[in-house]
Amino acid sequence: MTVHFIGAGPGAADLITVRGRELIRRCPTVLYAGSLVPAEIVGCARRDAAVVDTAPMTLAQIITAIVDGHARGDVARVHSGDPALYGAVAEQIRRLRARGIRCQITPGVPAYAAAAAQLGQELTLPGLSQSVILTRTAMKSSPMPAGESLSLLGASGATLAIHLSVRNLRRVQAELIPHYGADCPAAVVYRATWPEEKIIRGTLGDIREKVRAEKITRTAIVLVGKVLGATGFAESKLYDEAHRHLMRAQKTRARKR
């Protein structure tokens, strides 16, 4: 028997992976975080499945529910986005493995990718940014490790995808403006791909006031970087006619034959 940790994606029910949906359909026990995963995602569960919303539960209660469900067969444990990022799955897996219970992870579409898609935006552009840093700030959650402050990460000039920080925009501004400038493009995407999605565009200097005006306090991702809305960037060498690479050379030889 296996406990399947499944990334539900950012919100839209059709953005879960085929594998994730099939696991939900066949598992006799389905647990999902109802505050972040739409009920429609687990609506495909079989009729006799035990479907449990874990939003009000503690870690100990969740583990108990998983262990009880495991006695009936495979368990689908559904998390928002992708379990690799801020999913709190590691602590669950650690406790389950200590009990000898097998665990597997099925990835999902991460929130930052969905936010970029809704913005119609590539996050890496030639000459502007070739790196994306996924991070967060600390408020009531666990502290950030030494060496991972926004100020230090921002010194790279990379595109930043800042999670769990829409209520901490004052600090975001204070730590990033010295590196990016107040006029650097910024965007906040609230509940990307959900029906109530909101997109707020601005700059590091004014994004906080714009977000406050919209009364957004949770479930949003902050994107910062020169790539946002950029039009004057260099084109990739990948499709440049003067650029030769292995695959293009193979096609050229095939035509000559």
Coordinates of N, CA, C and O in Angstrom, one line a residue, residues 7-8 39 53 72 78 80 94 110 112 135 155 169 174 188 197-198 203 207-208 236 252:
G7 N 0.5 16.8 -6.3 CA 0.4 18.2 -6.5 C -0.9 18.5 -7.3 O -1.0 18.0 -8.5
A8 N -1.8 19.3 -6.8 CA -3.1 19.5 -7.4 C -2.9 20.6 -8.5 O -3.9 20.9 -9.2
A39 N -12.6 22.0 -4.2 CA -13.3 20.7 -4.0 C -13.5 20.0 -5.4 O -13.5 18.8 -5.4
D53 N -11.3 16.8 4.3 CA -10.7 18.1 4.2 C -9.8 18.3 5.4 O -10.3 18.4 6.5
R72 N -7.1 0.8 4.6 CA -8.1 0.4 3.5 C -7.5 0.3 2.2 O -8.1 -0.2 1.2
V78 N -3.6 15.1 -1.2 CA -3.6 16.2 -2.3 C -3.2 17.5 -1.7 O -3.8 18.0 -0.8
S80 N -1.8 21.7 -2.7 CA -1.9 22.7 -3.8 C -0.5 22.8 -4.5 O 0.5 22.5 -3.9
R94 N 8.2 12.0 6.6 CA 9.1 11.5 7.6 C 8.4 10.6 8.7 O 8.8 9.6 9.1
P110 N 3.4 24.3 -10.5 CA 3.7 25.2 -9.3 C 3.0 26.6 -9.5 O 2.8 27.0 -10.6
Y112 N 4.1 29.6 -9.2 CA 4.9 30.6 -9.9 C 4.8 30.5 -11.4 O 4.7 31.4 -12.1
T135 N 11.5 32.0 -3.5 CA 11.8 32.2 -2.1 C 10.6 32.7 -1.4 O 9.5 32.8 -1.9
A155 N 20.6 40.7 -4.7 CA 21.9 41.2 -5.2 C 22.2 40.6 -6.6 O 23.0 41.1 -7.4
L169 N 4.9 43.2 2.1 CA 5.5 43.9 0.9 C 6.3 45.1 1.4 O 7.2 45.5 0.6
A174 N 11.7 47.3 1.0 CA 12.9 47.8 1.7 C 14.2 47.0 1.3 O 15.3 47.6 1.1
V188 N 1.7 41.1 -8.7 CA 1.1 40.2 -7.7 C 0.0 39.5 -8.4 O -0.9 40.1 -8.9
E197 N -9.4 35.0 -9.6 CA -8.0 35.5 -9.8 C -8.0 37.0 -10.0 O -8.9 37.6 -10.6
K198 N -6.9 37.6 -9.5 CA -6.7 39.0 -9.7 C -5.2 39.2 -10.0 O -4.3 38.6 -9.4
T203 N 5.2 48.6 -10.0 CA 6.6 48.7 -9.8 C 6.9 48.3 -8.3 O 6.0 48.3 -7.5
I207 N 3.8 48.9 -5.8 CA 3.0 47.6 -5.8 C 2.3 47.4 -4.4 O 1.2 46.9 -4.4
R208 N 2.9 47.8 -3.3 CA 2.3 47.6 -2.0 C 1.0 48.4 -1.9 O 0.0 47.8 -1.4
S236 N 16.8 34.8 -28.4 CA 17.5 33.7 -28.1 C 18.3 33.2 -29.3 O 17.9 33.3 -30.4
T252 N 19.8 19.3 -41.7 CA 20.4 19.8 -42.9 C 20.9 18.6 -43.7 O 20.7 18.5 -44.9

